Amino acid sequence: MTDTLTITDNRTGKSYEVPVTDGTVRAMDLRQIKVNESDFGLMSYDPAYKNTASCRSAITYIDGDKGILRYRGYPIEQLAEQSTYLEVAYLLLKGELPKRAELDAWQYEITTHTYLHEFFKTSMEGYRYDAHPMGRLVAFLGTLSTFYTDSKEIHDPIIREQNIVRIIAKMPTIAAWAYRHSLGRPYVYPDNDLSYSGNFLSMLFKIAEPSYQPNPVLERALDVLFILHADHEQNCSTAAARSVGSSQADPYVSLAAASAALYGPLHGGANEQVLRMLDRIGSKAAVPDFIKRVKNREAKLMGFGHRVYKNYDPRARVIKKLADQVFEVTGPNPRLDIALELERIALEDEFFVQRKLYPNVDFYSGLIYEAMGFPVEMFPVLFAIPRASGWLAQWSEMLDDKEQKIARPRQIYTGSGHRDYVPSYERG
Ligand code: CMC
């Protein structure tokens, strides 16, 4: 068997042989296919990149049909069970799990960069109390770029690493301060004696106690949620980080772009929308009616469906189990019954079965976040905090990939042909 593809151009009768590598043909190999010498050459057309690999990547593997997700080869279930978020962040960025001393050094590095410049406090005051925290996250990532001007030295490995550490360390501080500002509560400085997720809980919920002791079940649950959200290969926000980063912009603005992409309700904003949807449905009895509306295209079942998974999202499976542990501490979330009924009906219904629509990561995560005391606006931020490590790993991989250049898609022009300018007074 030869790993090539023979293409016959019926417009000219000519045949071409193009190599097939890793189950792909190179779009540039199509360019030689022309009807005449002045022809630009054949392009591929793929709106929304439904069937186009934009890079080679060694970070995350997904088999959407089988419902498999692995970071650097390690199954997500094992990482969720046994690892910590900071260890996973190291794995994503460096390719291997850290040895004990490496992990200690990494944790030390992150915990000693959690503070924000005091300017961020005054800057926070410029926002209304109800400003969406995702909007603030996007803005503050851009602001950090103005503080760490050396971050533009993206090809200097030491500077690159320093700024990666700063971003992972400061994401929870930005998020927590945005939350405190919306409540009118004083900001809580990072407590470097706590774990990554423990410190985040402290910055969010500490009131007057001299030192905040996070509930260990909730602290671990948050850490597991961070692990589950850390990377997901070439999704919309990662593609944004890579695309902006490909212009050699610094990592802060590249991640501001990624966060903006994540904010949308079809991506990381879906967890917020799931809760709003459950509230609108209101009761278990109203579920069949809602499903009818979805099938009539009057509503969307948020937290369902995925571009890649055509099976149960493995992250949703872990989250569903995690929910039981969290609800033991917080008491049950009354919306759980509505969610379970939605899932039960949808998984049996021909509309969803035929389209292979299953619960995704966002379907159950919001129920946990809400039980832990987070307002819905914070949900996408809780997605963005851990995803920063994935974005940075992908951004860094892109910069080191000799095949990558500035991202610049082609188009099929559908507008007017040449026409001459007419002054306004002559336009009738
Ligand atoms: N509710 C109802 N119908 C749906 C849904 C849904 N949630 N998702 C897909 N469909 C239908 C869609 O209408 C289409 O039907 P038809 O072929 O008859 O027109 C078919 O299923 C295929 O959907 P698609 O829109 O072509 O699929 P896509 O790969 O372009 O979109 C998606 C994937 C995640 C944007 C979409 O499933 C969706 O909008 N889901 C709800 C939002 C959501 O939960 N997003 C979180 C995704 S997971 C975490 C993350 O990436 O952030």
Tab-separated table of C-alpha atoms and ligand atoms in Angstrom:
chain	number	residue	atom	x	y	z
A	1	MET	CA	0.000	0.000	0.000
A	2	THR	CA	1.395	3.411	-0.960
A	3	ASP	CA	0.643	6.334	1.313
A	4	THR	CA	-0.444	8.654	-1.446
A	5	LEU	CA	-3.657	9.999	-2.848
A	6	THR	CA	-4.236	10.163	-6.586
A	7	ILE	CA	-6.420	13.054	-7.627
A	8	THR	CA	-7.816	13.316	-11.107
A	9	ASP	CA	-8.894	16.801	-12.099
A	10	ASN	CA	-11.876	16.241	-14.374
A	11	ARG	CA	-11.594	19.820	-15.602
A	12	THR	CA	-8.278	19.022	-17.303
A	13	GLY	CA	-8.041	15.229	-17.214
A	14	LYS	CA	-4.697	15.519	-15.386
A	15	SER	CA	-3.789	13.285	-12.446
A	16	TYR	CA	-1.727	14.238	-9.411
A	17	GLU	CA	-0.277	12.113	-6.645
A	18	VAL	CA	-0.043	13.729	-3.224
A	19	PRO	CA	1.455	12.180	-0.060
A	20	VAL	CA	-0.804	11.099	2.792
A	21	THR	CA	0.882	11.567	6.179
A	22	ASP	CA	-0.788	10.902	9.538
A	23	GLY	CA	-4.122	10.571	7.768
A	24	THR	CA	-3.874	14.006	6.221
A	25	VAL	CA	-3.020	15.591	2.889
A	26	ARG	CA	-1.317	18.951	2.873
A	27	ALA	CA	-3.574	21.706	1.618
A	28	MET	CA	-0.538	23.266	-0.105
A	29	ASP	CA	-0.164	20.098	-2.206
A	30	LEU	CA	-3.466	21.011	-3.843
A	31	ARG	CA	-2.042	24.279	-5.127
A	32	GLN	CA	-0.311	22.541	-8.038
A	33	ILE	CA	-3.749	21.560	-9.405
A	34	LYS	CA	-4.552	24.241	-11.954
A	35	VAL	CA	-6.702	24.580	-15.057
A	36	ASN	CA	-4.056	26.744	-16.720
A	37	GLU	CA	-0.793	28.474	-15.880
A	38	SER	CA	-2.453	31.670	-14.643
A	39	ASP	CA	-4.819	29.766	-12.336
A	40	PHE	CA	-4.009	30.376	-8.634
A	41	GLY	CA	-4.365	26.660	-7.897
A	42	LEU	CA	-6.825	24.583	-5.900
A	43	MET	CA	-7.560	25.496	-2.265
A	44	SER	CA	-9.505	23.604	0.379
A	45	TYR	CA	-12.621	25.247	1.834
A	46	ASP	CA	-13.399	24.418	5.454
A	47	PRO	CA	-15.489	26.957	7.370
A	48	ALA	CA	-15.137	26.466	11.129
A	49	TYR	CA	-12.193	24.070	10.548
A	50	LYS	CA	-14.437	21.028	10.730
A	51	ASN	CA	-11.928	18.802	8.967
A	52	THR	CA	-8.643	20.694	8.991
A	53	ALA	CA	-5.654	19.998	11.229
A	54	SER	CA	-3.949	23.331	11.848
A	55	CYS	CA	-0.892	22.004	13.672
A	56	ARG	CA	0.971	18.967	14.908
A	57	SER	CA	0.672	18.744	18.675
A	58	ALA	CA	1.999	16.379	21.350
A	59	ILE	CA	-0.037	17.798	24.229
A	60	THR	CA	-3.593	16.461	24.324
A	61	TYR	CA	-5.167	13.457	22.642
A	62	ILE	CA	-8.908	13.089	22.151
A	63	ASP	CA	-10.775	10.203	20.554
A	64	GLY	CA	-14.213	11.745	20.244
A	65	ASP	CA	-15.958	8.542	19.153
A	66	LYS	CA	-14.642	6.513	22.048
A	67	GLY	CA	-14.826	9.351	24.609
A	68	ILE	CA	-11.087	9.277	25.380
A	69	LEU	CA	-9.096	12.261	26.681
A	70	ARG	CA	-5.404	12.102	27.584
A	71	TYR	CA	-2.877	14.779	28.559
A	72	ARG	CA	0.594	13.835	27.294
A	73	GLY	CA	-0.626	10.225	27.131
A	74	TYR	CA	-2.062	10.051	30.652
A	75	PRO	CA	-5.806	9.259	30.831
A	76	ILE	CA	-7.815	12.136	32.284
A	77	GLU	CA	-9.488	9.772	34.766
A	78	GLN	CA	-6.125	8.816	36.320
A	79	LEU	CA	-4.994	12.423	36.538
A	80	ALA	CA	-8.301	13.480	38.097
A	81	GLU	CA	-8.020	10.683	40.643
A	82	GLN	CA	-4.357	10.957	41.585
A	83	SER	CA	-2.767	14.195	40.431
A	84	THR	CA	-3.025	17.880	41.344
A	85	TYR	CA	-3.711	20.812	39.069
A	86	LEU	CA	-0.211	22.261	39.404
A	87	GLU	CA	1.339	18.894	38.579
A	88	VAL	CA	-0.918	18.670	35.510
A	89	ALA	CA	0.036	22.207	34.464
A	90	TYR	CA	3.707	21.163	34.642
A	91	LEU	CA	2.933	18.038	32.611
A	92	LEU	CA	1.131	20.013	29.902
A	93	LEU	CA	3.880	22.614	29.665
A	94	LYS	CA	6.941	20.406	29.955
A	95	GLY	CA	5.752	17.093	28.581
A	96	GLU	CA	6.600	14.909	31.591
A	97	LEU	CA	5.292	14.541	35.112
A	98	PRO	CA	7.678	16.320	37.494
A	99	LYS	CA	9.980	14.453	39.858
A	100	ARG	CA	9.392	15.310	43.528
A	101	ALA	CA	12.045	18.068	43.657
A	102	GLU	CA	10.851	19.504	40.334
A	103	LEU	CA	7.285	19.609	41.597
A	104	ASP	CA	8.340	21.333	44.822
A	105	ALA	CA	10.297	23.939	42.859
A	106	TRP	CA	7.376	24.451	40.459
A	107	GLN	CA	4.867	24.897	43.295
A	108	TYR	CA	7.244	27.339	44.988
A	109	GLU	CA	7.618	29.323	41.768
A	110	ILE	CA	3.871	29.575	41.248
A	111	THR	CA	3.011	30.440	44.847
A	112	THR	CA	5.619	33.210	44.964
A	113	HIS	CA	4.138	34.964	41.920
A	114	THR	CA	0.519	35.152	43.020
A	115	TYR	CA	0.571	38.823	44.055
A	116	LEU	CA	-0.713	41.550	41.763
A	117	HIS	CA	0.637	45.068	41.524
A	118	GLU	CA	-1.424	47.418	43.733
A	119	PHE	CA	-2.429	49.276	40.577
A	120	PHE	CA	-4.916	46.466	39.913
A	121	LYS	CA	-6.891	47.492	42.976
A	122	THR	CA	-7.424	51.031	41.726
A	123	SER	CA	-8.004	49.712	38.259
A	124	MET	CA	-10.710	47.368	39.599
A	125	GLU	CA	-12.496	50.389	41.070
A	126	GLY	CA	-13.064	51.636	37.534
A	127	TYR	CA	-15.580	48.859	36.933
A	128	ARG	CA	-19.214	48.803	37.935
A	129	TYR	CA	-20.043	46.330	40.714
A	130	ASP	CA	-21.924	44.152	38.206
A	131	ALA	CA	-19.238	44.090	35.497
A	132	HIS	CA	-18.946	40.523	34.221
A	133	PRO	CA	-15.764	38.974	35.658
A	134	MET	CA	-14.829	37.510	32.251
A	135	GLY	CA	-14.749	41.002	30.757
A	136	ARG	CA	-12.450	42.032	33.592
A	137	LEU	CA	-10.244	38.980	33.128
A	138	VAL	CA	-9.793	39.809	29.440
A	139	ALA	CA	-8.942	43.411	30.300
A	140	PHE	CA	-6.561	42.543	33.140
A	141	LEU	CA	-4.626	40.070	31.042
A	142	GLY	CA	-4.107	42.920	28.572
A	143	THR	CA	-3.062	45.173	31.448
A	144	LEU	CA	-0.490	42.648	32.682
A	145	SER	CA	1.117	42.867	29.254
A	146	THR	CA	1.805	46.551	29.942
A	147	PHE	CA	3.524	45.669	33.238
A	148	TYR	CA	5.737	42.869	31.996
A	149	THR	CA	7.120	44.446	28.866
A	150	ASP	CA	9.926	41.875	28.697
A	151	SER	CA	7.235	39.297	27.874
A	152	LYS	CA	7.615	40.384	24.263
A	153	GLU	CA	10.897	38.451	24.217
A	154	ILE	CA	8.951	35.323	23.384
A	155	HIS	CA	11.942	33.412	22.042
A	156	ASP	CA	14.022	33.856	25.203
A	157	PRO	CA	13.376	30.620	27.116
A	158	ILE	CA	13.949	32.140	30.571
A	159	ILE	CA	11.672	35.115	29.955
A	160	ARG	CA	9.054	32.854	28.381
A	161	GLU	CA	9.065	30.577	31.421
A	162	GLN	CA	8.918	33.522	33.857
A	163	ASN	CA	5.821	34.896	32.186
A	164	ILE	CA	4.170	31.495	31.979
A	165	VAL	CA	4.653	31.176	35.750
A	166	ARG	CA	3.299	34.682	36.343
A	167	ILE	CA	0.132	34.023	34.346
A	168	ILE	CA	-0.682	30.699	36.017
A	169	ALA	CA	0.044	32.263	39.421
A	170	LYS	CA	-1.957	35.455	38.927
A	171	MET	CA	-5.103	34.112	37.215
A	172	PRO	CA	-6.769	33.137	40.539
A	173	THR	CA	-5.869	36.499	42.115
A	174	ILE	CA	-7.453	38.443	39.252
A	175	ALA	CA	-10.562	36.247	39.350
A	176	ALA	CA	-10.931	36.443	43.135
A	177	TRP	CA	-10.479	40.205	43.220
A	178	ALA	CA	-13.078	40.672	40.491
A	179	TYR	CA	-15.462	38.609	42.601
A	180	ARG	CA	-14.691	40.538	45.817
A	181	HIS	CA	-15.146	43.830	44.014
A	182	SER	CA	-18.587	42.792	42.777
A	183	LEU	CA	-19.605	42.166	46.412
A	184	GLY	CA	-17.949	45.293	47.756
A	185	ARG	CA	-15.718	43.167	50.000
A	186	PRO	CA	-12.062	43.996	50.686
A	187	TYR	CA	-9.537	42.163	48.553
A	188	VAL	CA	-7.765	39.228	50.166
A	189	TYR	CA	-4.057	38.848	49.482
A	190	PRO	CA	-2.735	35.444	48.443
A	191	ASP	CA	-1.810	33.041	51.245
A	192	ASN	CA	1.263	31.204	50.052
A	193	ASP	CA	0.910	28.488	52.682
A	194	LEU	CA	-2.199	27.170	50.974
A	195	SER	CA	-2.481	24.978	47.884
A	196	TYR	CA	-3.300	26.571	44.522
A	197	SER	CA	-7.029	25.891	44.852
A	198	GLY	CA	-7.013	26.420	48.647
A	199	ASN	CA	-5.485	29.855	48.205
A	200	PHE	CA	-8.082	30.675	45.541
A	201	LEU	CA	-10.896	29.735	47.939
A	202	SER	CA	-9.249	31.882	50.606
A	203	MET	CA	-9.026	34.930	48.323
A	204	LEU	CA	-12.695	34.428	47.424
A	205	PHE	CA	-14.347	33.588	50.698
A	206	LYS	CA	-12.121	34.685	53.607
A	207	ILE	CA	-13.854	37.178	55.878
A	208	ALA	CA	-12.252	38.033	59.232
A	209	GLU	CA	-10.508	34.817	60.253
A	210	PRO	CA	-6.719	35.256	60.666
A	211	SER	CA	-6.039	32.366	58.343
A	212	TYR	CA	-8.590	30.691	56.112
A	213	GLN	CA	-8.873	26.912	56.267
A	214	PRO	CA	-10.503	25.595	53.115
A	215	ASN	CA	-12.819	22.617	53.429
A	216	PRO	CA	-10.605	19.753	52.157
A	217	VAL	CA	-13.399	18.165	50.090
A	218	LEU	CA	-14.198	21.439	48.326
A	219	GLU	CA	-10.516	22.277	47.900
A	220	ARG	CA	-9.887	18.901	46.250
A	221	ALA	CA	-13.074	19.149	44.154
A	222	LEU	CA	-11.964	22.513	42.800
A	223	ASP	CA	-8.513	21.127	42.050
A	224	VAL	CA	-10.074	18.191	40.154
A	225	LEU	CA	-12.252	20.607	38.168
A	226	PHE	CA	-9.086	22.553	37.347
A	227	ILE	CA	-7.418	19.337	36.120
A	228	LEU	CA	-10.413	18.487	33.932
A	229	HIS	CA	-10.429	21.943	32.331
A	230	ALA	CA	-6.676	22.335	31.855
A	231	ASP	CA	-6.487	21.553	28.149
A	232	HIS	CA	-8.623	20.295	25.306
A	233	GLU	CA	-6.459	20.453	22.180
A	234	GLN	CA	-7.485	22.749	19.294
A	235	ASN	CA	-10.739	24.246	20.578
A	236	CYS	CA	-11.953	27.771	19.797
A	237	SER	CA	-10.004	29.557	22.570
A	238	THR	CA	-6.790	27.578	22.035
A	239	ALA	CA	-7.004	28.307	18.326
A	240	ALA	CA	-7.372	31.989	19.282
A	241	ALA	CA	-4.290	31.837	21.553
A	242	ARG	CA	-2.266	30.183	18.797
A	243	SER	CA	-3.562	32.518	16.119
A	244	VAL	CA	-2.856	35.730	18.057
A	245	GLY	CA	0.442	34.312	19.329
A	246	SER	CA	1.483	33.471	15.776
A	247	SER	CA	1.851	37.214	15.127
A	248	GLN	CA	4.503	37.062	17.900
A	249	ALA	CA	2.285	38.994	20.308
A	250	ASP	CA	3.183	38.460	23.975
A	251	PRO	CA	1.539	35.702	26.039
A	252	TYR	CA	-0.667	38.083	28.048
A	253	VAL	CA	-2.506	39.477	25.053
A	254	SER	CA	-2.568	36.052	23.413
A	255	LEU	CA	-4.352	34.752	26.501
A	256	ALA	CA	-6.623	37.793	26.627
A	257	ALA	CA	-7.752	36.747	23.130
A	258	ALA	CA	-8.169	33.146	24.248
A	259	SER	CA	-10.228	34.255	27.264
A	260	ALA	CA	-12.439	36.360	25.012
A	261	ALA	CA	-13.053	33.306	22.824
A	262	LEU	CA	-13.796	31.198	25.886
A	263	TYR	CA	-16.350	33.730	27.138
A	264	GLY	CA	-18.875	32.883	24.402
A	265	PRO	CA	-21.929	30.780	25.334
A	266	LEU	CA	-21.039	28.050	22.842
A	267	HIS	CA	-17.658	27.535	24.518
A	268	GLY	CA	-16.655	28.224	28.152
A	269	GLY	CA	-19.675	30.438	28.736
A	270	ALA	CA	-21.888	27.352	28.362
A	271	ASN	CA	-21.574	26.416	32.059
A	272	GLU	CA	-23.180	29.739	32.993
A	273	GLN	CA	-25.899	29.191	30.396
A	274	VAL	CA	-26.661	25.700	31.736
A	275	LEU	CA	-27.565	27.141	35.138
A	276	ARG	CA	-29.675	29.864	33.559
A	277	MET	CA	-31.414	27.215	31.440
A	278	LEU	CA	-32.114	25.002	34.486
A	279	ASP	CA	-33.606	28.010	36.250
A	280	ARG	CA	-35.815	28.783	33.276
A	281	ILE	CA	-37.038	25.173	33.131
A	282	GLY	CA	-37.795	25.434	36.845
A	283	SER	CA	-38.927	21.895	37.674
A	284	LYS	CA	-38.493	18.262	36.707
A	285	ALA	CA	-42.089	18.213	35.450
A	286	ALA	CA	-41.300	20.938	32.913
A	287	VAL	CA	-38.435	18.965	31.312
A	288	PRO	CA	-40.441	17.149	28.579
A	289	ASP	CA	-41.838	20.486	27.412
A	290	PHE	CA	-38.385	21.984	27.250
A	291	ILE	CA	-37.065	19.010	25.259
A	292	LYS	CA	-39.941	19.549	22.821
A	293	ARG	CA	-38.841	23.175	22.413
A	294	VAL	CA	-35.259	22.072	21.752
A	295	LYS	CA	-36.439	19.672	19.055
A	296	ASN	CA	-38.541	22.459	17.514
A	297	ARG	CA	-35.355	24.570	17.446
A	298	GLU	CA	-36.859	27.109	19.829
A	299	ALA	CA	-34.127	26.468	22.429
A	300	LYS	CA	-30.749	24.828	22.757
A	301	LEU	CA	-29.899	22.221	25.334
A	302	MET	CA	-26.871	23.943	26.820
A	303	GLY	CA	-24.124	21.663	28.116
A	304	PHE	CA	-24.936	19.104	25.439
A	305	GLY	CA	-23.134	18.321	22.203
A	306	HIS	CA	-19.545	18.750	21.168
A	307	ARG	CA	-17.614	19.239	17.944
A	308	VAL	CA	-15.285	16.345	18.761
A	309	TYR	CA	-17.054	14.083	21.271
A	310	LYS	CA	-19.706	11.931	19.710
A	311	ASN	CA	-19.881	9.956	22.928
A	312	TYR	CA	-20.174	10.828	26.640
A	313	ASP	CA	-17.580	13.503	27.456
A	314	PRO	CA	-15.175	11.720	29.859
A	315	ARG	CA	-14.846	14.941	31.875
A	316	ALA	CA	-18.629	15.037	32.436
A	317	ARG	CA	-18.451	11.487	33.809
A	318	VAL	CA	-15.814	12.487	36.409
A	319	ILE	CA	-17.731	15.665	37.299
A	320	LYS	CA	-20.969	13.766	37.839
A	321	LYS	CA	-19.224	11.592	40.431
A	322	LEU	CA	-17.520	14.591	41.996
A	323	ALA	CA	-20.886	16.289	42.421
A	324	ASP	CA	-21.974	13.620	44.923
A	325	GLN	CA	-18.920	14.319	47.118
A	326	VAL	CA	-19.474	18.076	46.988
A	327	PHE	CA	-23.199	17.836	47.723
A	328	GLU	CA	-22.401	15.777	50.840
A	329	VAL	CA	-20.656	18.869	52.200
A	330	THR	CA	-22.812	21.631	50.769
A	331	GLY	CA	-26.203	19.902	50.700
A	332	PRO	CA	-27.807	18.954	47.367
A	333	ASN	CA	-28.373	21.429	44.584
A	334	PRO	CA	-32.108	21.356	43.812
A	335	ARG	CA	-31.342	21.816	40.125
A	336	LEU	CA	-29.605	18.438	40.026
A	337	ASP	CA	-32.952	16.652	39.641
A	338	ILE	CA	-33.808	18.789	36.620
A	339	ALA	CA	-30.375	18.127	35.093
A	340	LEU	CA	-30.606	14.369	35.648
A	341	GLU	CA	-34.078	14.298	34.084
A	342	LEU	CA	-32.861	16.304	31.089
A	343	GLU	CA	-30.006	13.858	30.604
A	344	ARG	CA	-32.256	10.820	31.011
A	345	ILE	CA	-34.795	11.993	28.438
A	346	ALA	CA	-32.207	13.335	26.006
A	347	LEU	CA	-30.138	10.157	25.996
A	348	GLU	CA	-33.237	8.137	25.043
A	349	ASP	CA	-34.639	10.584	22.506
A	350	GLU	CA	-34.129	9.935	18.797
A	351	PHE	CA	-33.252	13.619	18.110
A	352	PHE	CA	-30.252	13.505	20.451
A	353	VAL	CA	-29.294	9.878	19.755
A	354	GLN	CA	-29.205	10.429	15.996
A	355	ARG	CA	-27.008	13.532	16.366
A	356	LYS	CA	-24.821	11.870	19.012
A	357	LEU	CA	-25.472	14.633	21.517
A	358	TYR	CA	-24.202	13.799	25.010
A	359	PRO	CA	-23.555	15.878	28.133
A	360	ASN	CA	-20.302	17.796	27.869
A	361	VAL	CA	-17.988	19.175	30.569
A	362	ASP	CA	-20.264	22.155	31.183
A	363	PHE	CA	-23.445	20.238	31.925
A	364	TYR	CA	-22.718	19.316	35.551
A	365	SER	CA	-19.815	21.607	36.487
A	366	GLY	CA	-22.081	24.608	37.117
A	367	LEU	CA	-24.121	22.663	39.672
A	368	ILE	CA	-20.946	22.070	41.680
A	369	TYR	CA	-19.766	25.654	41.331
A	370	GLU	CA	-23.116	26.920	42.500
A	371	ALA	CA	-23.207	24.560	45.478
A	372	MET	CA	-19.742	25.836	46.414
A	373	GLY	CA	-21.091	29.385	46.535
A	374	PHE	CA	-19.971	30.820	43.197
A	375	PRO	CA	-22.327	33.171	41.350
A	376	VAL	CA	-23.060	32.090	37.755
A	377	GLU	CA	-20.980	34.905	36.234
A	378	MET	CA	-17.900	33.344	37.814
A	379	PHE	CA	-18.368	29.984	36.062
A	380	PRO	CA	-16.523	30.832	32.819
A	381	VAL	CA	-13.719	32.352	34.901
A	382	LEU	CA	-13.414	29.055	36.760
A	383	PHE	CA	-12.914	27.469	33.335
A	384	ALA	CA	-10.352	30.078	32.257
A	385	ILE	CA	-8.101	29.813	35.340
A	386	PRO	CA	-6.913	26.251	34.675
A	387	ARG	CA	-7.207	26.522	30.889
A	388	ALA	CA	-4.410	29.109	31.072
A	389	SER	CA	-1.881	26.274	31.458
A	390	GLY	CA	-3.239	24.543	28.350
A	391	TRP	CA	-3.267	27.764	26.343
A	392	LEU	CA	0.322	28.483	27.387
A	393	ALA	CA	1.488	24.955	26.556
A	394	GLN	CA	-0.144	25.219	23.114
A	395	TRP	CA	1.187	28.746	22.542
A	396	SER	CA	4.706	27.665	23.480
A	397	GLU	CA	4.513	24.561	21.290
A	398	MET	CA	3.377	26.754	18.399
A	399	LEU	CA	6.338	29.121	18.863
A	400	ASP	CA	8.805	26.212	18.788
A	401	ASP	CA	7.194	24.589	15.751
A	402	LYS	CA	9.355	25.371	12.731
A	403	GLU	CA	6.437	24.724	10.380
A	404	GLN	CA	4.244	27.411	11.938
A	405	LYS	CA	4.022	30.925	10.572
A	406	ILE	CA	1.638	33.787	11.156
A	407	ALA	CA	-1.908	32.370	10.947
A	408	ARG	CA	-3.544	33.671	7.853
A	409	PRO	CA	-6.483	31.781	6.327
A	410	ARG	CA	-7.566	32.181	2.727
A	411	GLN	CA	-11.055	33.113	1.584
A	412	ILE	CA	-13.400	32.645	-1.320
A	413	TYR	CA	-14.251	36.164	-2.364
A	414	THR	CA	-17.991	36.562	-2.987
A	415	GLY	CA	-18.259	40.355	-3.314
A	416	SER	CA	-18.574	42.710	-6.295
A	417	GLY	CA	-16.175	42.729	-9.173
A	418	HIS	CA	-14.262	45.908	-10.045
A	419	ARG	CA	-16.387	49.065	-9.967
A	420	ASP	CA	-15.476	52.738	-10.089
A	421	TYR	CA	-16.029	55.185	-7.260
A	422	VAL	CA	-18.992	57.547	-7.693
A	423	PRO	CA	-19.114	60.779	-5.579
A	424	SER	CA	-22.047	60.866	-3.110
A	425	TYR	CA	-23.847	63.684	-4.949
A	426	GLU	CA	-23.988	61.545	-8.075
A	427	ARG	CA	-25.361	58.408	-6.387
A	428	GLY	CA	-29.036	59.329	-6.723
B	1	CMC	N1	-28.980	21.360	21.642
B	1	CMC	C1	-29.761	21.051	20.580
B	1	CMC	N2	-29.282	20.673	19.381
B	1	CMC	C2	-27.970	20.617	19.247
B	1	CMC	C3	-27.095	20.909	20.290
B	1	CMC	C4	-27.643	21.294	21.525
B	1	CMC	N3	-26.860	21.584	22.568
B	1	CMC	N4	-25.829	20.800	19.870
B	1	CMC	C5	-25.897	20.416	18.591
B	1	CMC	N5	-27.191	20.314	18.206
B	1	CMC	C6	-27.691	19.867	16.896
B	1	CMC	C7	-27.537	20.969	15.858
B	1	CMC	O1	-28.688	21.758	15.786
B	1	CMC	C8	-27.300	20.159	14.614
B	1	CMC	O2	-28.523	19.624	14.168
B	1	CMC	P1	-28.855	19.558	12.574
B	1	CMC	O3	-27.738	18.750	11.989
B	1	CMC	O4	-30.188	18.932	12.485
B	1	CMC	O5	-28.821	20.995	12.105
B	1	CMC	C9	-26.461	18.973	15.087
B	1	CMC	O6	-26.834	18.811	16.467
B	1	CMC	C10	-24.969	19.175	14.975
B	1	CMC	O7	-24.637	20.356	15.682
B	1	CMC	P2	-23.599	21.444	15.191
B	1	CMC	O8	-24.050	22.768	15.714
B	1	CMC	O9	-23.365	21.305	13.730
B	1	CMC	O10	-22.288	20.960	15.936
B	1	CMC	P3	-20.982	21.787	16.166
B	1	CMC	O11	-19.890	20.816	16.237
B	1	CMC	O12	-20.866	22.896	15.175
B	1	CMC	O13	-21.241	22.492	17.590
B	1	CMC	C11	-21.376	22.846	19.916
B	1	CMC	C12	-20.768	21.996	18.798
B	1	CMC	C13	-20.714	22.484	21.241
B	1	CMC	C14	-21.113	24.332	19.652
B	1	CMC	C15	-22.908	22.578	19.987
B	1	CMC	O14	-23.139	21.213	20.276
B	1	CMC	C16	-23.603	23.463	21.009
B	1	CMC	O15	-23.976	24.591	20.675
B	1	CMC	N6	-23.809	22.971	22.280
B	1	CMC	C17	-24.369	23.803	23.332
B	1	CMC	C18	-23.325	24.724	23.913
B	1	CMC	C19	-22.338	23.985	24.786
B	1	CMC	O16	-22.704	23.184	25.638
B	1	CMC	N7	-21.046	24.289	24.591
B	1	CMC	C20	-19.952	23.710	25.398
B	1	CMC	C21	-19.105	22.792	24.593
B	1	CMC	S1	-18.028	21.783	25.606
B	1	CMC	C22	-16.942	22.846	26.417
B	1	CMC	C23	-16.284	23.844	25.580
B	1	CMC	O17	-15.772	23.581	24.495
B	1	CMC	O18	-16.226	24.982	26.012
